[in-house]
Amino acid sequence: MSVKRVALLTAGGLAPCLSSAVGGLIERYTEIAPDVDIIAYVGGYKGLLQGNYIEISPKARENARFLHEHGGSPIGNSRVKLTNVKDCIKRGLVKEGEDPLKIAAQQLTKDGVDVLHTIGGDDTNTTAADLAAYLATHNYDLTVVGLPKTIDNDIFPISQSLGAWTAAQLGAEYFRNVSAEHSANPRMLIIHEVMGRICGWLTATTALEYRQQIENLNYLPEIGYSKERIDVHAVFIPEMEIDIEAEAKRLCKIMDEIDCVNIFISEGAGVDAIVKQIEASGQEVQRDAFGHIKLDTINPGRWFGDQFAKKLNAEKVLVQKSGYYARAAAANVRDLSLIKSCTDLAVDCALRREGGVIGHDEDNRNILRAIEFTRIAGGKPFNIDTPWFEQLLKDIGQTKGKNIAKTDH
């Protein structure tokens, strides 16, 4: 089956890989299949349903390398679940009685698309899986090839998702400035809220990266500039059982000794307790089209700040979120290398009409391959028994606690 036209779309939240992934795909096609037409749907699956696309011009193909310098997505994102018919109707993307999957399939056929490249996280790729299954069931001659984007790094069975390394580095750099706020007020409690709805990988890796960044700085403890005051004092992630009373006693001693405490938390840590409080008060918890809690509406960082403020006798609580700063960045060198290998293979697979999500397959010796859509799932937990994480907690004096992660998928 020949390939004459391919389409690209990016969807879900941002990550430091989207622009480079789009650029990498365009570069690879231009390099080995310059006669293949490339279009890009504007605004993800929303643009697909509406038939809103742009054609990648010869000038854009010639200068696609420029996209590696930028964050965000040049073609725009949206959060649309093609199997959530009610939401698609509500948003005016399809009419009453229409099937979004059918509308998407018909639009792809109308636009002459042979291969659809989806770039997104687990929601994007599970939606791509739904679409691929529909296309196969209804005999559409179209191949879907996905690329795994999520700073949470929580896609089964992919060992490393695009953009996650950059997000950890940028989150650490963000906190480099925030940590100096300890000098702005006595008994300062600083909460660094890091993205990670279900998986604590990003928070743990950001803490590790941050501690490595401050390791070789010069300090002058005689007049207040000690490593201890800008160090990480606690890391709380969804996979860990958190004993707030025990941690409060430990952290109170640190507060008494150095006059500040710095806590790294995943935005998904403690969510169950927060949701119970909200629902008990009669309020409704807001959710998106995929059924996920809108974490920015429940403010986990502030909740943790409230839990510890009185117990630590903190004079001031500062909650800072690095998520939007980190996720909108351009990819770093490490991610650029990963993106390059994935986009090259994505095009190779597309040209031989092999569908799937491109990634290192944890269940198959970490081989980089097109992983079957039926095996793709979100919510992969971070393993708190990972040696480097155990050492991190040991170094900061924190008890690891019970592993409460669910690994079924």
Tab-separated table of C-alpha atoms in Angstrom:
chain	number	residue	atom	x	y	z
A	1	MET	CA	0.000	0.000	0.000
A	2	SER	CA	1.553	3.261	-1.070
A	3	VAL	CA	1.555	6.458	0.985
A	4	LYS	CA	0.667	9.643	-0.851
A	5	ARG	CA	-0.557	11.913	1.954
A	6	VAL	CA	0.002	11.928	5.718
A	7	ALA	CA	-1.590	14.026	8.426
A	8	LEU	CA	-0.205	15.194	11.774
A	9	LEU	CA	-2.027	16.222	14.926
A	10	THR	CA	-0.993	17.056	18.483
A	11	ALA	CA	-3.393	16.715	21.386
A	12	GLY	CA	-3.762	16.810	25.160
A	13	GLY	CA	-1.612	18.957	27.425
A	14	LEU	CA	1.655	20.494	26.315
A	15	ALA	CA	5.045	18.839	26.705
A	16	PRO	CA	8.567	19.854	25.660
A	17	CYS	CA	8.521	17.674	22.563
A	18	LEU	CA	5.498	18.603	20.489
A	19	SER	CA	7.170	21.206	18.305
A	20	SER	CA	10.242	19.011	17.826
A	21	ALA	CA	8.134	15.937	17.063
A	22	VAL	CA	6.245	17.833	14.369
A	23	GLY	CA	9.549	19.147	13.025
A	24	GLY	CA	11.161	15.711	13.179
A	25	LEU	CA	8.361	14.057	11.213
A	26	ILE	CA	8.464	16.745	8.533
A	27	GLU	CA	12.266	16.475	8.294
A	28	ARG	CA	12.200	12.700	7.975
A	29	TYR	CA	9.541	12.692	5.250
A	30	THR	CA	11.402	15.411	3.390
A	31	GLU	CA	14.599	13.372	3.666
A	32	ILE	CA	13.361	9.952	2.527
A	33	ALA	CA	9.928	10.521	0.964
A	34	PRO	CA	9.809	14.098	-0.395
A	35	ASP	CA	6.860	13.299	-2.683
A	36	VAL	CA	4.534	12.484	0.222
A	37	ASP	CA	2.144	15.360	0.940
A	38	ILE	CA	1.916	16.474	4.578
A	39	ILE	CA	-1.027	18.209	6.215
A	40	ALA	CA	-1.579	19.101	9.867
A	41	TYR	CA	-4.932	19.300	11.614
A	42	VAL	CA	-5.222	22.489	13.661
A	43	GLY	CA	-6.142	21.971	17.295
A	44	GLY	CA	-5.853	18.185	17.521
A	45	TYR	CA	-8.925	15.971	17.209
A	46	LYS	CA	-11.111	19.086	17.209
A	47	GLY	CA	-9.470	20.171	13.955
A	48	LEU	CA	-9.874	16.669	12.551
A	49	LEU	CA	-13.622	16.621	13.261
A	50	GLN	CA	-13.992	20.070	11.709
A	51	GLY	CA	-11.761	19.366	8.714
A	52	ASN	CA	-9.525	22.278	9.686
A	53	TYR	CA	-6.010	21.660	8.424
A	54	ILE	CA	-3.003	23.403	6.934
A	55	GLU	CA	-0.744	22.086	4.200
A	56	ILE	CA	2.953	21.882	4.969
A	57	SER	CA	4.488	24.037	2.263
A	58	PRO	CA	7.873	23.510	0.595
A	59	LYS	CA	9.240	26.433	2.627
A	60	ALA	CA	7.978	24.882	5.870
A	61	ARG	CA	9.571	21.553	4.902
A	62	GLU	CA	12.862	23.276	4.137
A	63	ASN	CA	12.900	25.073	7.496
A	64	ALA	CA	11.307	22.411	9.715
A	65	ARG	CA	14.488	22.338	11.816
A	66	PHE	CA	13.447	25.696	13.294
A	67	LEU	CA	10.696	23.914	15.219
A	68	HIS	CA	13.323	22.337	17.501
A	69	GLU	CA	13.959	25.795	18.966
A	70	HIS	CA	10.418	26.179	20.286
A	71	GLY	CA	8.080	24.834	22.939
A	72	GLY	CA	4.342	24.327	22.662
A	73	SER	CA	2.796	23.000	19.482
A	74	PRO	CA	2.908	24.879	16.168
A	75	ILE	CA	-0.389	23.271	15.130
A	76	GLY	CA	-2.277	23.583	18.422
A	77	ASN	CA	-3.810	21.126	20.874
A	78	SER	CA	-7.233	20.277	22.305
A	79	ARG	CA	-8.668	17.698	24.702
A	80	VAL	CA	-11.250	15.756	22.715
A	81	LYS	CA	-12.255	12.130	23.307
A	82	LEU	CA	-13.837	10.717	20.168
A	83	THR	CA	-15.796	8.116	22.142
A	84	ASN	CA	-17.287	10.770	24.460
A	85	VAL	CA	-20.190	11.518	22.146
A	86	LYS	CA	-22.041	13.726	24.635
A	87	ASP	CA	-19.034	16.025	25.086
A	88	CYS	CA	-18.424	16.247	21.327
A	89	ILE	CA	-22.054	17.251	20.793
A	90	LYS	CA	-21.936	19.754	23.653
A	91	ARG	CA	-18.883	21.421	22.116
A	92	GLY	CA	-20.479	21.569	18.675
A	93	LEU	CA	-17.953	19.220	17.097
A	94	VAL	CA	-20.617	16.784	15.859
A	95	LYS	CA	-24.376	16.900	15.534
A	96	GLU	CA	-26.941	14.968	17.532
A	97	GLY	CA	-27.035	11.375	16.308
A	98	GLU	CA	-23.559	11.467	14.756
A	99	ASP	CA	-20.674	9.200	15.784
A	100	PRO	CA	-17.435	11.217	16.237
A	101	LEU	CA	-15.350	8.204	15.195
A	102	LYS	CA	-17.286	7.932	11.951
A	103	ILE	CA	-17.038	11.673	11.318
A	104	ALA	CA	-13.264	11.522	11.898
A	105	ALA	CA	-12.885	8.517	9.577
A	106	GLN	CA	-14.938	10.182	6.858
A	107	GLN	CA	-12.943	13.399	7.178
A	108	LEU	CA	-9.650	11.538	6.843
A	109	THR	CA	-10.974	9.793	3.755
A	110	LYS	CA	-12.254	13.072	2.307
A	111	ASP	CA	-8.852	14.661	2.888
A	112	GLY	CA	-7.078	11.751	1.158
A	113	VAL	CA	-5.038	10.792	4.215
A	114	ASP	CA	-3.212	7.446	4.131
A	115	VAL	CA	-1.403	7.766	7.480
A	116	LEU	CA	-2.368	9.758	10.570
A	117	HIS	CA	0.405	10.659	13.024
A	118	THR	CA	-0.932	11.393	16.517
A	119	ILE	CA	1.398	13.040	19.026
A	120	GLY	CA	0.116	12.960	22.581
A	121	GLY	CA	-0.142	11.221	25.924
A	122	ASP	CA	-2.161	8.239	27.012
A	123	ASP	CA	-5.505	9.964	26.353
A	124	THR	CA	-4.411	10.981	22.862
A	125	ASN	CA	-3.104	7.545	22.027
A	126	THR	CA	-5.998	5.620	23.556
A	127	THR	CA	-8.239	7.849	21.443
A	128	ALA	CA	-5.976	7.016	18.498
A	129	ALA	CA	-6.425	3.351	19.411
A	130	ASP	CA	-10.207	3.780	19.335
A	131	LEU	CA	-9.922	5.437	15.939
A	132	ALA	CA	-7.546	2.766	14.598
A	133	ALA	CA	-9.917	0.030	15.750
A	134	TYR	CA	-12.867	1.787	14.099
A	135	LEU	CA	-10.927	2.208	10.848
A	136	ALA	CA	-9.945	-1.466	10.827
A	137	THR	CA	-13.462	-2.687	11.674
A	138	HIS	CA	-15.035	-0.561	8.942
A	139	ASN	CA	-12.381	-1.367	6.314
A	140	TYR	CA	-10.860	2.097	5.950
A	141	ASP	CA	-7.473	1.891	4.259
A	142	LEU	CA	-5.712	4.145	6.758
A	143	THR	CA	-2.850	3.635	9.230
A	144	VAL	CA	-2.413	5.402	12.592
A	145	VAL	CA	1.086	5.894	14.034
A	146	GLY	CA	1.345	7.491	17.464
A	147	LEU	CA	4.154	9.209	19.354
A	148	PRO	CA	4.121	9.151	23.191
A	149	LYS	CA	4.048	12.618	24.726
A	150	THR	CA	3.601	13.176	28.440
A	151	ILE	CA	5.756	14.808	31.073
A	152	ASP	CA	4.222	12.402	33.600
A	153	ASN	CA	6.052	9.482	31.920
A	154	ASP	CA	3.153	7.189	32.785
A	155	ILE	CA	2.254	5.300	29.611
A	156	PHE	CA	2.178	1.475	29.644
A	157	PRO	CA	4.396	-0.164	28.321
A	158	ILE	CA	6.661	2.717	27.219
A	159	SER	CA	9.817	3.192	29.270
A	160	GLN	CA	10.365	6.874	28.457
A	161	SER	CA	7.860	9.314	26.998
A	162	LEU	CA	8.921	12.320	24.951
A	163	GLY	CA	9.472	15.578	26.825
A	164	ALA	CA	9.621	14.167	30.372
A	165	TRP	CA	13.376	14.597	30.820
A	166	THR	CA	13.149	18.249	29.790
A	167	ALA	CA	10.249	18.897	32.151
A	168	ALA	CA	12.256	17.524	35.083
A	169	GLN	CA	15.261	19.669	34.217
A	170	LEU	CA	13.167	22.823	33.826
A	171	GLY	CA	11.205	22.143	37.014
A	172	ALA	CA	14.482	21.911	38.887
A	173	GLU	CA	15.769	25.126	37.338
A	174	TYR	CA	12.504	26.830	38.263
A	175	PHE	CA	12.931	25.891	41.906
A	176	ARG	CA	16.514	27.190	41.935
A	177	ASN	CA	15.106	30.709	42.163
A	178	VAL	CA	12.091	29.837	44.293
A	179	SER	CA	14.282	28.231	46.965
A	180	ALA	CA	15.896	31.593	47.718
A	181	GLU	CA	12.519	32.767	49.012
A	182	HIS	CA	13.443	31.073	52.309
A	183	SER	CA	15.295	34.308	53.104
A	184	ALA	CA	12.193	36.452	52.616
A	185	ASN	CA	10.512	35.442	55.865
A	186	PRO	CA	11.243	33.582	59.116
A	187	ARG	CA	9.933	30.011	59.377
A	188	MET	CA	9.155	29.779	55.687
A	189	LEU	CA	7.361	26.731	54.294
A	190	ILE	CA	7.802	26.397	50.526
A	191	ILE	CA	5.673	23.922	48.587
A	192	HIS	CA	6.860	23.053	45.074
A	193	GLU	CA	3.908	21.498	43.250
A	194	VAL	CA	5.003	19.461	40.242
A	195	MET	CA	2.695	18.024	37.586
A	196	GLY	CA	1.807	14.335	37.851
A	197	ARG	CA	-1.827	13.303	38.150
A	198	ILE	CA	-1.287	9.612	38.949
A	199	CYS	CA	2.433	9.066	38.530
A	200	GLY	CA	5.157	10.564	40.747
A	201	TRP	CA	8.012	10.029	38.269
A	202	LEU	CA	8.247	13.715	37.337
A	203	THR	CA	8.249	14.944	40.938
A	204	ALA	CA	10.837	12.377	41.985
A	205	THR	CA	13.056	13.076	38.980
A	206	THR	CA	12.705	16.840	39.384
A	207	ALA	CA	13.825	16.523	43.019
A	208	LEU	CA	16.786	14.384	41.949
A	209	GLU	CA	17.717	16.820	39.174
A	210	TYR	CA	17.416	19.791	41.537
A	211	ARG	CA	19.667	18.223	44.168
A	212	GLN	CA	22.247	17.482	41.471
A	213	GLN	CA	22.084	21.104	40.302
A	214	ILE	CA	22.800	22.491	43.768
A	215	GLU	CA	25.421	19.884	44.699
A	216	ASN	CA	28.451	21.791	43.455
A	217	LEU	CA	27.461	25.335	44.344
A	218	ASN	CA	29.674	27.296	46.709
A	219	TYR	CA	28.090	28.006	50.096
A	220	LEU	CA	28.805	30.349	52.970
A	221	PRO	CA	26.924	28.955	55.970
A	222	GLU	CA	28.657	31.402	58.310
A	223	ILE	CA	26.330	34.135	57.056
A	224	GLY	CA	23.294	32.041	56.171
A	225	TYR	CA	23.978	30.535	52.764
A	226	SER	CA	23.996	26.830	53.518
A	227	LYS	CA	23.050	23.956	51.274
A	228	GLU	CA	20.616	22.723	53.925
A	229	ARG	CA	18.392	25.782	53.544
A	230	ILE	CA	17.841	25.311	49.809
A	231	ASP	CA	17.772	21.524	49.848
A	232	VAL	CA	14.718	19.286	49.400
A	233	HIS	CA	13.322	18.206	52.767
A	234	ALA	CA	10.397	16.019	51.674
A	235	VAL	CA	9.012	14.422	48.510
A	236	PHE	CA	5.355	13.358	48.385
A	237	ILE	CA	4.021	11.433	45.390
A	238	PRO	CA	0.781	9.509	44.689
A	239	GLU	CA	2.418	6.084	44.973
A	240	MET	CA	3.483	6.651	48.578
A	241	GLU	CA	1.511	6.304	51.758
A	242	ILE	CA	1.949	9.673	53.500
A	243	ASP	CA	1.986	9.796	57.289
A	244	ILE	CA	1.372	13.509	57.772
A	245	GLU	CA	1.745	13.427	61.559
A	246	ALA	CA	5.089	11.603	61.443
A	247	GLU	CA	6.369	13.809	58.641
A	248	ALA	CA	5.255	16.928	60.487
A	249	LYS	CA	7.333	15.938	63.533
A	250	ARG	CA	10.388	15.329	61.353
A	251	LEU	CA	9.959	18.515	59.367
A	252	CYS	CA	9.294	20.586	62.494
A	253	LYS	CA	12.781	19.717	63.732
A	254	ILE	CA	14.206	20.893	60.419
A	255	MET	CA	12.195	24.106	60.653
A	256	ASP	CA	13.510	24.725	64.167
A	257	GLU	CA	17.095	24.128	63.034
A	258	ILE	CA	17.313	26.016	59.733
A	259	ASP	CA	14.188	28.256	59.763
A	260	CYS	CA	12.654	26.856	56.551
A	261	VAL	CA	11.267	23.708	54.936
A	262	ASN	CA	11.050	22.836	51.222
A	263	ILE	CA	8.561	20.184	50.097
A	264	PHE	CA	8.197	18.723	46.589
A	265	ILE	CA	4.750	17.256	45.873
A	266	SER	CA	3.038	15.730	42.860
A	267	GLU	CA	-0.212	17.473	41.994
A	268	GLY	CA	-1.903	14.083	42.324
A	269	ALA	CA	-0.631	13.390	45.843
A	270	GLY	CA	-3.372	13.437	48.452
A	271	VAL	CA	-6.116	13.966	45.866
A	272	ASP	CA	-8.426	11.320	47.339
A	273	ALA	CA	-8.438	13.116	50.687
A	274	ILE	CA	-8.991	16.498	49.041
A	275	VAL	CA	-11.884	15.214	46.916
A	276	LYS	CA	-13.557	13.708	49.997
A	277	GLN	CA	-13.369	17.073	51.745
A	278	ILE	CA	-14.837	18.904	48.753
A	279	GLU	CA	-17.677	16.420	48.222
A	280	ALA	CA	-18.437	16.298	51.956
A	281	SER	CA	-19.009	20.048	51.831
A	282	GLY	CA	-21.581	19.557	49.062
A	283	GLN	CA	-19.426	20.976	46.276
A	284	GLU	CA	-18.965	19.311	42.898
A	285	VAL	CA	-15.512	18.230	41.732
A	286	GLN	CA	-14.912	19.413	38.164
A	287	ARG	CA	-13.722	16.859	35.578
A	288	ASP	CA	-12.594	17.029	31.939
A	289	ALA	CA	-13.876	15.120	28.888
A	290	PHE	CA	-11.783	12.091	29.869
A	291	GLY	CA	-13.224	12.018	33.399
A	292	HIS	CA	-10.022	13.334	34.990
A	293	ILE	CA	-10.325	15.674	37.973
A	294	LYS	CA	-9.351	19.225	37.020
A	295	LEU	CA	-6.484	19.458	39.470
A	296	ASP	CA	-6.087	23.208	39.142
A	297	THR	CA	-9.569	23.605	40.652
A	298	ILE	CA	-8.742	21.686	43.848
A	299	ASN	CA	-5.242	23.107	44.430
A	300	PRO	CA	-3.306	20.205	46.045
A	301	GLY	CA	-0.314	22.428	46.828
A	302	ARG	CA	-2.419	24.746	48.940
A	303	TRP	CA	-4.015	21.755	50.698
A	304	PHE	CA	-0.616	20.386	51.694
A	305	GLY	CA	0.421	23.851	52.793
A	306	ASP	CA	-2.614	24.057	55.058
A	307	GLN	CA	-1.907	20.593	56.499
A	308	PHE	CA	1.662	21.433	57.489
A	309	ALA	CA	1.543	25.161	58.258
A	310	LYS	CA	0.201	24.887	61.815
A	311	LYS	CA	2.090	21.699	62.594
A	312	LEU	CA	5.392	23.380	61.651
A	313	ASN	CA	4.425	26.735	63.162
A	314	ALA	CA	5.231	28.304	59.795
A	315	GLU	CA	4.968	32.084	59.599
A	316	LYS	CA	4.453	32.036	55.847
A	317	VAL	CA	3.525	29.394	53.273
A	318	LEU	CA	4.574	29.835	49.657
A	319	VAL	CA	3.090	27.485	47.039
A	320	GLN	CA	4.779	27.527	43.646
A	321	LYS	CA	3.856	25.440	40.585
A	322	SER	CA	6.468	24.732	37.929
A	323	GLY	CA	4.179	22.803	35.585
A	324	TYR	CA	3.341	25.420	32.978
A	325	TYR	CA	6.895	26.743	32.996
A	326	ALA	CA	8.299	23.259	32.409
A	327	ARG	CA	5.780	21.789	30.002
A	328	ALA	CA	5.894	24.664	27.493
A	329	ALA	CA	9.679	24.584	27.073
A	330	ALA	CA	11.629	23.533	24.013
A	331	ALA	CA	13.113	20.033	24.247
A	332	ASN	CA	16.564	19.640	25.780
A	333	VAL	CA	19.443	17.732	24.179
A	334	ARG	CA	18.518	14.434	25.813
A	335	ASP	CA	14.910	14.622	24.637
A	336	LEU	CA	15.926	15.813	21.171
A	337	SER	CA	17.898	12.604	20.728
A	338	LEU	CA	14.926	10.493	21.848
A	339	ILE	CA	12.526	12.452	19.644
A	340	LYS	CA	14.809	12.029	16.627
A	341	SER	CA	14.950	8.242	17.014
A	342	CYS	CA	11.172	8.031	17.498
A	343	THR	CA	10.170	10.307	14.623
A	344	ASP	CA	12.561	8.542	12.243
A	345	LEU	CA	11.038	5.170	13.135
A	346	ALA	CA	7.506	6.615	12.987
A	347	VAL	CA	8.031	7.627	9.363
A	348	ASP	CA	9.671	4.312	8.498
A	349	CYS	CA	6.691	2.464	10.006
A	350	ALA	CA	4.229	4.755	8.255
A	351	LEU	CA	5.770	4.109	4.849
A	352	ARG	CA	5.374	0.373	5.326
A	353	ARG	CA	1.890	0.934	6.807
A	354	GLU	CA	2.712	-0.453	10.243
A	355	GLY	CA	0.519	1.118	12.915
A	356	GLY	CA	1.124	1.502	16.640
A	357	VAL	CA	2.719	3.842	19.173
A	358	ILE	CA	6.469	4.370	18.802
A	359	GLY	CA	8.394	3.772	22.004
A	360	HIS	CA	10.818	1.585	23.918
A	361	ASP	CA	8.764	-1.469	24.816
A	362	GLU	CA	9.310	-2.376	28.484
A	363	ASP	CA	7.759	-5.789	27.920
A	364	ASN	CA	10.006	-6.551	24.962
A	365	ARG	CA	13.601	-5.880	26.076
A	366	ASN	CA	13.104	-2.093	25.761
A	367	ILE	CA	13.281	-2.356	21.975
A	368	LEU	CA	12.218	0.780	20.114
A	369	ARG	CA	9.274	-0.330	18.013
A	370	ALA	CA	5.669	0.342	16.990
A	371	ILE	CA	3.814	-0.905	20.066
A	372	GLU	CA	0.352	-2.297	19.446
A	373	PHE	CA	-2.434	0.160	20.311
A	374	THR	CA	-4.252	-2.514	22.293
A	375	ARG	CA	-1.359	-2.549	24.783
A	376	ILE	CA	-1.310	1.216	25.354
A	377	ALA	CA	-2.733	2.455	28.643
A	378	GLY	CA	-2.239	5.397	30.954
A	379	GLY	CA	-1.676	5.567	34.677
A	380	LYS	CA	1.609	3.666	34.885
A	381	PRO	CA	2.879	4.261	38.429
A	382	PHE	CA	6.391	5.202	39.414
A	383	ASN	CA	8.166	2.417	41.286
A	384	ILE	CA	9.176	3.876	44.656
A	385	ASP	CA	11.463	0.882	45.162
A	386	THR	CA	13.718	2.223	42.403
A	387	PRO	CA	17.227	2.379	43.936
A	388	TRP	CA	17.946	6.010	43.087
A	389	PHE	CA	14.659	7.116	44.641
A	390	GLU	CA	15.273	5.066	47.775
A	391	GLN	CA	18.689	6.734	48.051
A	392	LEU	CA	17.143	10.178	47.528
A	393	LEU	CA	14.734	9.673	50.416
A	394	LYS	CA	17.516	8.262	52.586
A	395	ASP	CA	19.708	11.281	51.868
A	396	ILE	CA	16.994	13.742	52.947
A	397	GLY	CA	16.041	11.676	55.992
A	398	GLN	CA	12.564	10.696	54.833
A	399	THR	CA	10.970	7.304	55.456
A	400	LYS	CA	9.824	5.732	52.198
A	401	GLY	CA	6.552	4.396	53.572
A	402	LYS	CA	4.238	1.880	51.981
A	403	ASN	CA	3.979	1.502	48.199
A	404	ILE	CA	0.290	2.019	47.359
A	405	ALA	CA	0.646	2.085	43.574
A	406	LYS	CA	-1.742	0.094	41.421
A	407	THR	CA	-0.011	-1.569	38.495
A	408	ASP	CA	-2.961	-3.259	36.769
A	409	HIS	CA	-3.634	-2.065	33.209
